[in-house]
Amino acid sequence: MADSKAEVLQGTLDLIVLKTLHAIGPLHGYGIAVRIQQVSEDLLKLNQGTLYPALLRLEQKGWISSKWGVSENNRKAKFYSLTKSGQKQLAAETESWERMSAMIGRLLAGTGGA
Amino acid sequence: MSALRIFWSRLVRMLRCRRSDQEMDAEFDSHLEMLAETKMRSGMTKEEARRAARREFGGIEQTKESYRDQRSLAFLETLLQDTRLAARSLIKRPGFAFLAILTLALGIGVNTALFTVIHGVLFRPLPFPHPEQLVSIWEREVGEGKGDNVVAGGQFADWQQQSTSFAQMSVVGGDTANLSGDGGALPEAIRTRACSYTLFSLLGVQPIYGRNFSEQDDRDGATAAAVLSFPLWKRRYGSNPAVVGKKILLDSKPYIVIGVLPSWFDYPDTRAQLWLPVNHEVAPEDMHSRGNHRFSVTARLKSGVSIAQASNELDTIQQRIHERFPDAIAGRHARVVSLSENLVHDVRTSLYVLMGAVGCVLLIACLNVANLFVARAATRRKELAIRAALGGSRLRLVREQLTETLLLTFVGGVLGAALAYGGIDWLIAFRENLPRASSIHVDRVALLFTAAITLFSGIFSGLIPALSATRRQFFEPLRENSRSLIGSQSRAHLRKFLLTAEVALTVVLLVGAGLLLKSFAELRSVRMGCATENVLSMNLTLPEVKYPEPIQKSQFFEDLLGRVRRVPGVRAAGFVTAVPGTGQDEDNTFDVEGRAPLPPGQFLDAVVCGADPNYFQAMDVPVLRGRIYRDSDRRERENAIVVSESMAKKFFPNEDPLGKRVVVHWRGDPRFEIVGIVGDVLSQLDRLPEPTMYFPLNFGRFGYGSLVLRSTRDVTALALPIQQELANIDRDLAVSDVLTMEQVIGKSTATARFDAGLVLLFALLALLLAAVGLYALLSYLVTQRTGEIGIRIALGAQGASVMRLVLADGLRPITIGLVLGLIGGGISGQLIRAELFAVRPLDLTIFACVTLIVLAVSFLASFVPVFRASKCDPMVALRNQ
């Protein structure tokens, strides 16, 4: 049970990170965490640390790349940016997500109507 | 692709582990500081902000750990760690490790060796192009025979003409020839093979020097041509290519060497040394006879034709032949089998029996190692429980145990492979009559097999103790009162179960060994019907060119026997065409004079054998009635013969055979009078005696056979002086197969002895392992129950009742294992029935013996621990708790 929940979360987290980088461009870990909190309006409560294994995984898959840089307030930070294959992955995942949510939506609407 | 990339990236990162750890720290620090800065901006103190940042970030150490897991090949790291740990714990107990490794090496070694042999002999394709198209063809149900039979030349000619399934066909026949000495070399009797000119091209073999036979060579009256085998060329002609085109003398006739075969060519066996074209060697009337069965037939199917189709076609042709020529003894059917099947058919069961036996040995070895580990896990229960309590995951603990056994089996596997390497040579050398021995060598498949069984053994013997050690009541040992009297019941149950399985397998092996051994003993104790001690035999063949007339042949034998009998040390000498026990015989059809002719298609058939009159006395073959033919018979009344007892019983059931006349279907239909009956002699150890007619040598038909000698002293010392006498008569004659009768019998029982001996060895090994297992189990149980036993004794229990108690505990798994094993032994007895001679698969003596042996060994193994229990001092026992 716990496993499947984590899986769902992992897939979702991947999508969110990719989308964030797509929308804003190169960003460091902290920036991504803040962005996620803003967008989810604190609904998605997660320890910010959990982001890092996910970032590493995405990097290993070749969807994002990382580079050390300097943050807006002159701090050394590692910046992540979307790669070409990351963009493709984002498009694919967005589409499948939309299809899925549309289906769930129809399903729920149908059940409600009956 | 993506998985590979991840693996690569992880591997790279693992190798630069320290640097990327620093990088990770830096990244996390920068994150925390940025977070804290934000907090401070909203009014927190520096200290508060830091704490809040940490809270929001989550457990830093956990994050780092999961980051590392994601980054690294975690399994590889823990594997290294586990391996180090396992190696340390094994080195700490060298005796235990040594025992386990030895057991496993033995199990893996014998399995690898036997698998390599089986793979080479049974499964490796023949070394010819498109080996799947190569077949052997047999006649079936010839005369009274039921099974496959060698083929007559006439049938072969018909098949070749009428069938459409085959690209090419060839006959192969065997013979022996005297290769005359040239340039001072000694004459030598060698085995020759006669074949159709198509044989080498259908097999796809090119001579390394010279050429193949051509159609012109393979004709009656063609220039005599010969192809040399590689070993003969190397040995006799010093590997000189110039021998091609030279003349050699075979049986005093000149032959031109036209080619030399490649070294790997050992079809149909390694004994064939020289090849000759069949139509040149065999008289045309024999090549066209439908009743003279003497050839094996090898053929290549046309591509796309299946063996079943070809078999159907030939069977139809053969049935037609059988109907059209009722007077010929043609087979009722014909059968096509693949060539490889034909070569290895006889050894298959024997090899599978051995494989089954070594499989059992490996299983027992694994069970024993598992048992040892279960015992050791018992001593580590508390350690494991503490580690589990501290958060060690079950998976990790299981993995650790598995790593340990895998490490053991890995070492065992490497040792086993080395063992197998030596073992294979030994197997090939000692397992006689093994076809295709040249195709046996350790290769990738064999190594894969070793790897597979090593892995299997490791997992099998590791998983049982690992799972049991980490089961359910993980923390039980911590709660367990130190005064607990029960001990860990479940672990004892597991060990009893393992012991039961071990005993069952051991019993199966013992029963198998017993059956094979008894069968071998029966075979050895078969009464040959003739003398077997101090008998020497040697083969020789008179060349037809030098001795064309019957009178020349009988003159030669008279001369030879006269000289041989004068050699000092020779007590008796005789000459016979087929030495008992060698399996050589020749049969022929005949009629009894004065009887109504048999319906067409039915024949009287008996073995025909030439023997000089003194042979019977020399070999102690008893004369039951009448007399032996005499040399003087020839002058007085032409043809006298004697028959064997079984011949008299079979063909003259209610009449006196003496004085009866038989007409043998040889050229000219000669007539013979039966003047005596002699005892039966076995031509093959594992067969019933064949009805036999003995003809005097001076009848002149026989120009081959064996000289048999008896001596009061060491008969082998006579071999040389006899050969000298022979050279004095004809210096081109060579003898072959100089063997004592013991060697003849030994040869035909060698396979049985080998199989029985090997299985017995394995069974004893298994018994030893099982005994060690029982001893260890009982010792463990006694230690476990010391407290309980102490209390019992303190309360007044007698030593004997304590002994009974402990003994019952150990003997229950033995008894169950014994019963299961006996059932398994009964089943495997049925499976190996074909290998047994004169022994029923359910031989009660053997089952009783095995039961007794197992029980006796069990009592021996349990004696020490049981005795120790009964001598247990209650005070010491209770205090120690």
Coordinates of C-alpha atoms in Angstrom, one line a residue, chain B residues 134 142 202 348 432 502 518 539 652 678 721 726 768:
Chain B
L134 CA 22.6 -38.2 -41.3
V142 CA 14.8 -60.8 -39.3
L202 CA 27.9 -38.2 -47.7
R348 CA 22.3 -43.3 -22.8
E432 CA 35.1 -48.4 -21.6
E502 CA 19.2 -36.3 3.2
K518 CA 24.3 -57.3 -7.4
N539 CA 42.9 -63.9 -33.1
F652 CA 15.1 -82.1 -31.4
V678 CA 28.3 -80.8 -25.8
P721 CA 56.7 -68.0 -27.8
L726 CA 53.4 -68.6 -35.8
L768 CA 28.9 -40.5 5.4

